[in-house]
XYZ file of N, CA and C in Angstrom:
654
model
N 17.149 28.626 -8.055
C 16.527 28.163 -6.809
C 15.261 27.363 -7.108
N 15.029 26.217 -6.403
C 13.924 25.238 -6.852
C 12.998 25.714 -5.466
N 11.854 26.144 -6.295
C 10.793 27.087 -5.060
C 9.811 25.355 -4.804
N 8.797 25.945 -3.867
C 7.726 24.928 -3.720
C 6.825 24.703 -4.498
N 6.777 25.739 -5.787
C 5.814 25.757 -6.606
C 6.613 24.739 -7.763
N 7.849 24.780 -7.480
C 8.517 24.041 -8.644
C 8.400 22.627 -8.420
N 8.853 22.209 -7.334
C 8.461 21.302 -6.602
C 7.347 20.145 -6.928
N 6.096 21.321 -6.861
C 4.970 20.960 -6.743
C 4.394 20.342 -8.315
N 5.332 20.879 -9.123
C 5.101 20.192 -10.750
C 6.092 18.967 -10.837
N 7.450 19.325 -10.095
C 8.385 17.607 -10.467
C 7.296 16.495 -9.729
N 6.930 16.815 -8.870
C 5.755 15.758 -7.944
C 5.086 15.550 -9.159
N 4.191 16.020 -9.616
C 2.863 16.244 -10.137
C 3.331 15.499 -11.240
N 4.531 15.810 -12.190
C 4.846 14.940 -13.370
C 5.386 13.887 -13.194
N 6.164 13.429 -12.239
C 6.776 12.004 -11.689
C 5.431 11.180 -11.599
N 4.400 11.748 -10.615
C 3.227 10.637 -10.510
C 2.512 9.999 -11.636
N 2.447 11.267 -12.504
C 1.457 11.007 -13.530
C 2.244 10.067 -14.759
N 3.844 10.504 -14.466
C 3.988 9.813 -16.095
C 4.665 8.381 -15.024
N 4.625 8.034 -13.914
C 4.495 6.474 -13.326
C 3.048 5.766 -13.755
N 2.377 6.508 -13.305
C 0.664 5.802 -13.713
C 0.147 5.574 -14.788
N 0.177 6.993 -15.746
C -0.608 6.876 -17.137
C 0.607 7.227 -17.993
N 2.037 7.089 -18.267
C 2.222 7.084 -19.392
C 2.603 8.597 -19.633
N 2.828 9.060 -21.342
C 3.662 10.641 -21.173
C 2.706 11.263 -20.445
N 2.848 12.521 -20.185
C 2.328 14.071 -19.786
C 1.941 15.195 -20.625
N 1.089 15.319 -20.774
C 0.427 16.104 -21.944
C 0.418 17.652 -21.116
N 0.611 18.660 -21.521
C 0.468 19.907 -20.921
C -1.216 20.038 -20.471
N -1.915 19.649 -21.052
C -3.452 19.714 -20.917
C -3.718 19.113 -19.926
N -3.495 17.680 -19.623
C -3.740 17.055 -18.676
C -2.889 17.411 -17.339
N -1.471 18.279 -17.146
C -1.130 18.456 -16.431
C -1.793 19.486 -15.408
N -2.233 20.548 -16.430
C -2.563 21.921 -16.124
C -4.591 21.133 -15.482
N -4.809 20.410 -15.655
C -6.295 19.942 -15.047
C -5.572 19.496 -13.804
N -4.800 18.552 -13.510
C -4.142 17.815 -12.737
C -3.978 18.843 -11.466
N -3.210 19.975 -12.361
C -2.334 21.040 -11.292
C -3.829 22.404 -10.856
N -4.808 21.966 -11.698
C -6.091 22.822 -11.188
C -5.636 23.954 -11.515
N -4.822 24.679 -13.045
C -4.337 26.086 -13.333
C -4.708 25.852 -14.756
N -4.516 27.215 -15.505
C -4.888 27.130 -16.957
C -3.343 26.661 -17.600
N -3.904 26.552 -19.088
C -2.971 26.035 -19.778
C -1.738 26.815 -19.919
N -1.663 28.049 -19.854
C -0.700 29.276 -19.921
C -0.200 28.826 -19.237
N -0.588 29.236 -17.607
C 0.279 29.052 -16.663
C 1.388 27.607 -16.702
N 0.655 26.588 -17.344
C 1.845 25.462 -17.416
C 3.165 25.415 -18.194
N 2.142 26.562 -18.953
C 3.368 26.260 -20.606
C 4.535 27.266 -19.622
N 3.746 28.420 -19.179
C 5.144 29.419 -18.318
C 5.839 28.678 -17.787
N 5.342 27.743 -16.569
C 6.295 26.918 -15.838
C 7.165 25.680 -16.516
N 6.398 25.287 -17.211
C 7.212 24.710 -18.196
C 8.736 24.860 -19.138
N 7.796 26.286 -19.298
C 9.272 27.197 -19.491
C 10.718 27.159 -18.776
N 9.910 27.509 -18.103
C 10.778 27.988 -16.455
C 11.531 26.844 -16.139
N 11.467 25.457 -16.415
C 11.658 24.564 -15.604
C 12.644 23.687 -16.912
N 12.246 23.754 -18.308
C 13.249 23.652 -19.243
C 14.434 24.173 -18.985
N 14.649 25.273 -19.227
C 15.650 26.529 -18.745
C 16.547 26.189 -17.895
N 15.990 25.569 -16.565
C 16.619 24.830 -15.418
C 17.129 23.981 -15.676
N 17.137 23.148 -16.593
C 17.411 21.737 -16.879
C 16.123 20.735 -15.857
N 15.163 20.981 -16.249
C 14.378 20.109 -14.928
C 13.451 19.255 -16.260
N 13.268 19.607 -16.942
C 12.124 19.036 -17.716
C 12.663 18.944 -19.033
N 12.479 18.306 -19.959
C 12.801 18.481 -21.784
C 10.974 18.424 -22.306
N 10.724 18.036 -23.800
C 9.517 18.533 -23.966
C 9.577 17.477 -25.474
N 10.170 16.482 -25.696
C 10.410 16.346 -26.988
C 9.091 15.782 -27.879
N 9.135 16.230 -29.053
C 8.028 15.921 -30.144
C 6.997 14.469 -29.376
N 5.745 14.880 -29.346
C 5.057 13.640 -29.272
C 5.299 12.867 -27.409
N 5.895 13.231 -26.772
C 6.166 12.606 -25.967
C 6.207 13.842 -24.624
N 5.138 14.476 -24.912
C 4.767 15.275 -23.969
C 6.116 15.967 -22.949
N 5.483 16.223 -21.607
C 6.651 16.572 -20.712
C 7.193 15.349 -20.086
N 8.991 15.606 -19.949
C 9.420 14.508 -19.561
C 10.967 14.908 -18.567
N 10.556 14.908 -17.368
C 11.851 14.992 -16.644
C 13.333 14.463 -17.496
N 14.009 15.320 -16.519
C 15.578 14.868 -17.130
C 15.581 14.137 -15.920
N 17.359 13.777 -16.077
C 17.672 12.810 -15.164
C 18.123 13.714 -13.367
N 18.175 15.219 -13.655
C 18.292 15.949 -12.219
C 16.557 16.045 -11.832
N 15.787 16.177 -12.833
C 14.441 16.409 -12.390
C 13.936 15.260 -11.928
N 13.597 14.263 -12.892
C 13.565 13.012 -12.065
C 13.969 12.474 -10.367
N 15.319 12.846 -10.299
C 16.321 13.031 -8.983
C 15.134 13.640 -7.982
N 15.071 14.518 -7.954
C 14.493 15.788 -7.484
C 13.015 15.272 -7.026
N 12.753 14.804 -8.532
C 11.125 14.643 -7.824
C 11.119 12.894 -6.662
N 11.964 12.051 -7.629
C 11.621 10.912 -6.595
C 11.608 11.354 -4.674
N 12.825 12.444 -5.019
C 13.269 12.874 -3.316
C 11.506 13.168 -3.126
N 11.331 13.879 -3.498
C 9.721 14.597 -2.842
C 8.572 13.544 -2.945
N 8.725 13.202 -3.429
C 7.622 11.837 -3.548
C 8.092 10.933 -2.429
N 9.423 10.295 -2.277
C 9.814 9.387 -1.204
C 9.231 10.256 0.540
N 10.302 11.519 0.406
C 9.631 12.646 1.566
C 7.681 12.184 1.836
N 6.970 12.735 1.010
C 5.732 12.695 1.439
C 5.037 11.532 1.696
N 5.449 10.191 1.262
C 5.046 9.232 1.843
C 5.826 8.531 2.743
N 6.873 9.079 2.908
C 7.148 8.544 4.541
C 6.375 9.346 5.578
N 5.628 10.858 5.531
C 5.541 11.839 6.158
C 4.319 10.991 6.478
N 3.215 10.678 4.936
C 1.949 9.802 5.563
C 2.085 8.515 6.148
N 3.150 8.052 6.178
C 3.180 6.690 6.823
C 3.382 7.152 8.526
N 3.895 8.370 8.607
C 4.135 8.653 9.862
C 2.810 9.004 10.424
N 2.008 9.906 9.833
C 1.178 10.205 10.234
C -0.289 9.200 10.321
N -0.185 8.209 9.010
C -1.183 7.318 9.759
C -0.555 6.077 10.936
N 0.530 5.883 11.221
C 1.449 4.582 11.932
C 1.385 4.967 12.900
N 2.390 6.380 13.355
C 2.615 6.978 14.529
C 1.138 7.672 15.229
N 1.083 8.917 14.374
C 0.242 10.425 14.608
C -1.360 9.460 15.144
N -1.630 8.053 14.439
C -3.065 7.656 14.199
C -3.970 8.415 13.563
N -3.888 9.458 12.627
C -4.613 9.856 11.591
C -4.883 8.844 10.379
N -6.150 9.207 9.882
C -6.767 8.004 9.205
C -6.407 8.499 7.792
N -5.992 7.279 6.844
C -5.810 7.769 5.411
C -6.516 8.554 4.692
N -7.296 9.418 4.749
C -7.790 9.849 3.781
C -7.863 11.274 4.369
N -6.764 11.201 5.398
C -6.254 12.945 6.201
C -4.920 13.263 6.055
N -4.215 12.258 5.311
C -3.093 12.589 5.307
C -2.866 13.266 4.287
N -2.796 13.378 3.020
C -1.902 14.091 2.024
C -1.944 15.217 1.874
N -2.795 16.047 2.496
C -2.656 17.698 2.559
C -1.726 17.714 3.392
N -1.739 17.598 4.598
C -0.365 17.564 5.477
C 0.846 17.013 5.615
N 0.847 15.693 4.390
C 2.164 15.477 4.181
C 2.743 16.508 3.096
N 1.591 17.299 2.023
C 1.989 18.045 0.967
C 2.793 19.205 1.730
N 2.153 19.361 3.482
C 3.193 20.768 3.647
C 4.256 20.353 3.941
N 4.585 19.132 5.063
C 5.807 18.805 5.530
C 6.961 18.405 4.341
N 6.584 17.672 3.391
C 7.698 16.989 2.542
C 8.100 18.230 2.148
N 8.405 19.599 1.855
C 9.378 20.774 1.766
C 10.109 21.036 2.622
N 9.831 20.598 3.928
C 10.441 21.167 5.132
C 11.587 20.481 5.827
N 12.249 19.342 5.513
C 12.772 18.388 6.217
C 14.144 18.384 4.963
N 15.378 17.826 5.830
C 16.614 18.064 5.441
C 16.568 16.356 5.089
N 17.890 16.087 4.446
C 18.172 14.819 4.280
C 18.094 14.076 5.598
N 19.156 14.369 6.450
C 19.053 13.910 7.577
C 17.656 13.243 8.059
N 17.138 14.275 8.578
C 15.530 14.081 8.617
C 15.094 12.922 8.022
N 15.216 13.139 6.799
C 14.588 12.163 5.894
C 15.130 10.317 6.552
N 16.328 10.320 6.404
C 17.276 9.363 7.023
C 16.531 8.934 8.036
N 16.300 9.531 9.424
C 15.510 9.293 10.255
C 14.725 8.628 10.397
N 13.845 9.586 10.079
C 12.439 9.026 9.843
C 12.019 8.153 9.114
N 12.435 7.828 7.722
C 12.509 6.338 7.300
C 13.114 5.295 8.447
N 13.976 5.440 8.959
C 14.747 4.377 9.683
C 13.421 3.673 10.925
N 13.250 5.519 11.828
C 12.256 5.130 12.676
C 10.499 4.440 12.119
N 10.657 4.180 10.940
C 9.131 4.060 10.708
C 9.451 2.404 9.940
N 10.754 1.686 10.014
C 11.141 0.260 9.802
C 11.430 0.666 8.028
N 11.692 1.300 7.520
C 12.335 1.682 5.887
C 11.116 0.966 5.376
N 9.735 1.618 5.438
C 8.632 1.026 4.790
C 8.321 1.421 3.469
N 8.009 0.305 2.477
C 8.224 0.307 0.999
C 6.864 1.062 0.395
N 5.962 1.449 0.959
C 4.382 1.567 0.435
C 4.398 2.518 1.556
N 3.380 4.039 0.649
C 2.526 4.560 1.994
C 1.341 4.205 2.117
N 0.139 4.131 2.868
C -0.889 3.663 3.384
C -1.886 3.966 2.410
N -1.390 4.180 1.042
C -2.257 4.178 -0.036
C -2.242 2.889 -0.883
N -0.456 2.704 -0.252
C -0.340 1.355 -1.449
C 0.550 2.122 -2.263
N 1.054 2.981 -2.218
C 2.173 3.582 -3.539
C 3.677 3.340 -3.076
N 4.435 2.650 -3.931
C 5.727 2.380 -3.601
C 6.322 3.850 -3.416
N 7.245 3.411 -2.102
C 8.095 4.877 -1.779
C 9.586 4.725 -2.499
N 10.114 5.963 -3.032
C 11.060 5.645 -3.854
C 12.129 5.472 -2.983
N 13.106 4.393 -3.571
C 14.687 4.090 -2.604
C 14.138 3.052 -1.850
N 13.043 2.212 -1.802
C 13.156 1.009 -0.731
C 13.250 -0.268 -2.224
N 14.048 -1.105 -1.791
C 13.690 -2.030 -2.496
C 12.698 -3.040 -3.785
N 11.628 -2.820 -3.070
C 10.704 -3.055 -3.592
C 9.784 -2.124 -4.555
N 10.187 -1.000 -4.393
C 9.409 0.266 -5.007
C 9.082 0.298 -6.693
N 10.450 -0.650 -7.735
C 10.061 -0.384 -9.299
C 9.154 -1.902 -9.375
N 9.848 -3.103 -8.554
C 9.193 -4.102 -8.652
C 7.483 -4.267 -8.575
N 6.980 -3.310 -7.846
C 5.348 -3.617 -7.295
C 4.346 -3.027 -8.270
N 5.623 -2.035 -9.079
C 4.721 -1.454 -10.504
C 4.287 -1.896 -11.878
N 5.040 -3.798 -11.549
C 5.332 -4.036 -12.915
C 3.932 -4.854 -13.430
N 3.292 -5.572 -12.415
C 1.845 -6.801 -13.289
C 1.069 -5.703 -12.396
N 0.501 -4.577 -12.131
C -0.431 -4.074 -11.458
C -1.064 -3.861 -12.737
N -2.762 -3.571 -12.602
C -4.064 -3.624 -13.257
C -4.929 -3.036 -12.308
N -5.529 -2.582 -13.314
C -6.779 -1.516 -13.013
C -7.803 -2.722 -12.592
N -8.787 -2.767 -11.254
C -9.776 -3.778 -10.838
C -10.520 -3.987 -11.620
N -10.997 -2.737 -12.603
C -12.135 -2.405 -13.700
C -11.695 -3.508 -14.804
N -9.965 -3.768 -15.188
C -10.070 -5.020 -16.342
C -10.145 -6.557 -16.084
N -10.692 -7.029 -14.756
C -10.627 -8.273 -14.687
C -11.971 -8.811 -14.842
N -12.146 -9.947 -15.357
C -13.255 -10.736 -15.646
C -13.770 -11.366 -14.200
N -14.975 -11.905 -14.727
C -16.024 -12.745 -13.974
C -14.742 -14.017 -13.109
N -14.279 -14.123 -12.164
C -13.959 -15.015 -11.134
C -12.196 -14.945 -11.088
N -12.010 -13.826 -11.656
C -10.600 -13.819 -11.052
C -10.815 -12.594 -9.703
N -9.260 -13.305 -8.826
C -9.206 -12.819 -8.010
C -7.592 -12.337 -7.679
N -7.913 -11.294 -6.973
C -6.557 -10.498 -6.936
C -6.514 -9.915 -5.663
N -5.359 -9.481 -5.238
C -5.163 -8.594 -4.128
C -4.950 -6.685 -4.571
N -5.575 -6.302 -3.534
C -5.117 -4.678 -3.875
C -4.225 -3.933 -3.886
N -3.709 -3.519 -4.312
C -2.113 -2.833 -4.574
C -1.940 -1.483 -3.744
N -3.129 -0.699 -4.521
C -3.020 0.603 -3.756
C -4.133 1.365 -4.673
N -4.367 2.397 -4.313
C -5.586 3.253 -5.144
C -4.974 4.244 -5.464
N -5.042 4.195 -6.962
C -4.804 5.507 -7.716
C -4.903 6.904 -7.146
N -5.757 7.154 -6.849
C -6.517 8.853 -6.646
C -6.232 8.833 -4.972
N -5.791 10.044 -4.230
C -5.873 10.040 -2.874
C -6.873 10.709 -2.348
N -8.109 11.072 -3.188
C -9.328 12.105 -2.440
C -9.796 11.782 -1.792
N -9.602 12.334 -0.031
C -10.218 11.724 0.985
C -11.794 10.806 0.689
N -13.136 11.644 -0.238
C -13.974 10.899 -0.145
C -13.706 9.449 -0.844
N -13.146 9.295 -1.935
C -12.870 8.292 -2.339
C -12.062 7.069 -1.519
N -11.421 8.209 -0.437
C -10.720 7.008 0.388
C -11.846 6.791 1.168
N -12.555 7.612 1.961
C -13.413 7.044 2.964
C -14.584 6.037 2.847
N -14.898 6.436 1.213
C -15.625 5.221 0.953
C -15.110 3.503 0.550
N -14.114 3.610 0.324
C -13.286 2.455 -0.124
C -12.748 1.775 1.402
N -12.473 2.664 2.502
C -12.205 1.847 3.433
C -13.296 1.114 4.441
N -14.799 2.180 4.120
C -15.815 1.736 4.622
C -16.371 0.259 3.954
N -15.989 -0.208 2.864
C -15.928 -1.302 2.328
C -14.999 -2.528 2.292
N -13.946 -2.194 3.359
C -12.949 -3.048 3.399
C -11.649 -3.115 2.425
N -11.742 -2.605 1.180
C -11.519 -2.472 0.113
C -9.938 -1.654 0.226
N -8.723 -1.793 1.152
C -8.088 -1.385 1.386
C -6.745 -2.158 0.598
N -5.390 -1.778 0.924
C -4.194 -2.513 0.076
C -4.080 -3.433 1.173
N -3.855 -4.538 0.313
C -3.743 -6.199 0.875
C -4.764 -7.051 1.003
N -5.514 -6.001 0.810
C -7.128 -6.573 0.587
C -7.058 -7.802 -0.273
N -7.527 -8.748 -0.501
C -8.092 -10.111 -1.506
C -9.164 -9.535 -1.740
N -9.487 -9.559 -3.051
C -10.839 -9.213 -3.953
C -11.237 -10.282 -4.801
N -12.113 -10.631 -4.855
C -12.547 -11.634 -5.940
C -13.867 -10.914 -6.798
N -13.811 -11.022 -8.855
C -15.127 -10.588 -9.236
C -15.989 -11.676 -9.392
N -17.217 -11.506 -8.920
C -18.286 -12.119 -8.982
C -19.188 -11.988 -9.857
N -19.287 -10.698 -10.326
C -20.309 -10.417 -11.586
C -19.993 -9.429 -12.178
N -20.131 -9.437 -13.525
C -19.716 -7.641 -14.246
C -21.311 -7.618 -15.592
N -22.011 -6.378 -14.796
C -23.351 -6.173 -15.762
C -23.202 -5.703 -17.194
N -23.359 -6.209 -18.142
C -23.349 -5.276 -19.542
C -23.123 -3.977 -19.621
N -22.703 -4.106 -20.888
C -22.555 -2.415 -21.273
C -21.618 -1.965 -19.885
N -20.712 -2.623 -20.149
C -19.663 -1.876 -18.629
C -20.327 -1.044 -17.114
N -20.921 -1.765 -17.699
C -21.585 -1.992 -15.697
C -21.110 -2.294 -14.610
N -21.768 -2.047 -13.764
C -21.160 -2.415 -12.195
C -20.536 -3.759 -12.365
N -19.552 -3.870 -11.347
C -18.801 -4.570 -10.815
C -19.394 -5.613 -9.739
N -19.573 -6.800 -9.615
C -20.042 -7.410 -7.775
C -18.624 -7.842 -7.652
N -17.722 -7.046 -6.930
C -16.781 -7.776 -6.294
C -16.898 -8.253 -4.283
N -16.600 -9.193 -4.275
C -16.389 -10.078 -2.744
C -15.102 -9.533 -2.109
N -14.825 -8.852 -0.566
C -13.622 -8.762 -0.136
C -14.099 -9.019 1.648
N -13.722 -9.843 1.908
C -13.947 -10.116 3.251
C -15.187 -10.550 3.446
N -15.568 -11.451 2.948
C -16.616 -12.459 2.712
C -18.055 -11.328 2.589
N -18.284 -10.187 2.140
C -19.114 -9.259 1.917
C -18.796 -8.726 -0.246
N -19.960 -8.617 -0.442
C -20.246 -8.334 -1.756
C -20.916 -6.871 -1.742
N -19.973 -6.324 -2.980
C -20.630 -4.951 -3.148
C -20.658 -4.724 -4.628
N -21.290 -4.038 -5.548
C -21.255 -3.336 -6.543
C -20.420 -2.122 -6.259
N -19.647 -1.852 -7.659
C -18.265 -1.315 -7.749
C -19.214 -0.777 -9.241
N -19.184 0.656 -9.445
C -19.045 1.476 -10.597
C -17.761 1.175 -11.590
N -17.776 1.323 -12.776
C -16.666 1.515 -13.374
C -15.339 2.081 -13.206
N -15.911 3.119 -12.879
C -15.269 4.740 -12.333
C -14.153 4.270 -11.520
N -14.819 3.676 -10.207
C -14.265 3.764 -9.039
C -13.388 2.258 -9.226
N -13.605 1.496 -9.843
C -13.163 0.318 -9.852
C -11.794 0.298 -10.853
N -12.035 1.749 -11.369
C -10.384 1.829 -12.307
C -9.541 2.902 -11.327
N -9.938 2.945 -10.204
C -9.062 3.690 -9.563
C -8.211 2.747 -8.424
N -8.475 1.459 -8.499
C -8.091 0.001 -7.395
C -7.022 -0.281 -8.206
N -5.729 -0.175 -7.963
C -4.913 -1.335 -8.456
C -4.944 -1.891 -7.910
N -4.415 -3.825 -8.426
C -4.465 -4.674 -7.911
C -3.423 -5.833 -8.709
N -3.109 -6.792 -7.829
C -1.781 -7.149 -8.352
C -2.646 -8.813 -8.471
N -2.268 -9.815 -9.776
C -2.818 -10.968 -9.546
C -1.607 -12.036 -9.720
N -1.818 -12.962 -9.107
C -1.308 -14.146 -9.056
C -0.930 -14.767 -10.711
């Protein structure tokens, strides 16, 4: 039986090894906010199943039912936030706790649905391709971190890495949203702030925060 806790790791390893590459048990178990034990147990647990393999050097790595499994839950929760910021009018940076409860709860059918009723939208309101629309492997392929572009290129925003409400609330208070046009204007030594331009307004951008912007360039 695949519980919610199981669930909650095919999610957790689908995202991470889309973004950064393999899955290290260390980095999972920070990720998943539990100690290292507890991963290696579930880990266990989830080998056993056929959900995960583990091979030399190449950290944790879904099989092809786990994979299955997780895209479903990943597609589920960002249709759930597209509903909830499109329909509900909740603001992005309220959604993913409450799409984290609903995407367990809903049958295929459901699922069917509610994609249909929400126009089969390819991105949730973060900017993350939803899996099964068209466009979803394509939008992953020239994306870049905002933090590696030089003095006067300009790009549009893809979507933001991290979903922590404060990080969203400050990024939208800046305009700084997906579809956004960004242009850099200045980058200070020693990996310094950022002056990027988005809607004819200039702000300084930390390092930090500026590797959490994907952005797609021309």
């Amino acid at each position: 039986m695949i519980t919610a806790a199981v669930e909650e790791y095919l999610e957790a390893i689908y995202k991470m090894s889309q973004d950064d590459g393999p899955v290290i048990a260390a980095r999972l178990a920070e990720h998943m906010q539990v100690s290292p034990p507890t991963v290696a147990d579930m880990m266990r647990r989830m080998k056993e199943a056929g959900l995960v393999k583990m091979p030399r050097k190449k950290g944790v790595v879904l099989t092809a039912r786990g994979e299955e499994l997780a895209e479903k839950l990943v597609r589920r929760h960002r249709l759930w936030e597209r509903f909830l910021t499109d329909v509900l009018g909740f603001d992005w940076d309220q959604v993913h706790e409450e799409a984290c409860k609903l995407e367990h709860a809903i049958s295929d059918q459901v699922e069917e649905k509610l994609a249909e009723m929400l126009g089969d939208p390819e991105t949730c309101p973060h900017g993350h391709p939803i899996p099964g629309t068209r466009g979803a492997r394509e939008r992953m392929k020239a994306d870049r971190p905002l933090s590696d572009l030089c003095v006067g290129d300009e790009a549009v925003i893809e979507r933001v890495a991290e979903e922590e409400p404060k990080l969203l609330q400050y990024l939208a208070s800046l305009g700084l949203l997906p579809e956004a046009h960004v242009s850099v204007k200045e980058i200070a030594p020693f990996k310094g702030p950022l002056l990027v331009q988005v809607a004819g307004a200039q702000y300084a951008l930390g390092q930090e925060v500026a590797s959490k912007i994907i952005v797609r360039t021309s």
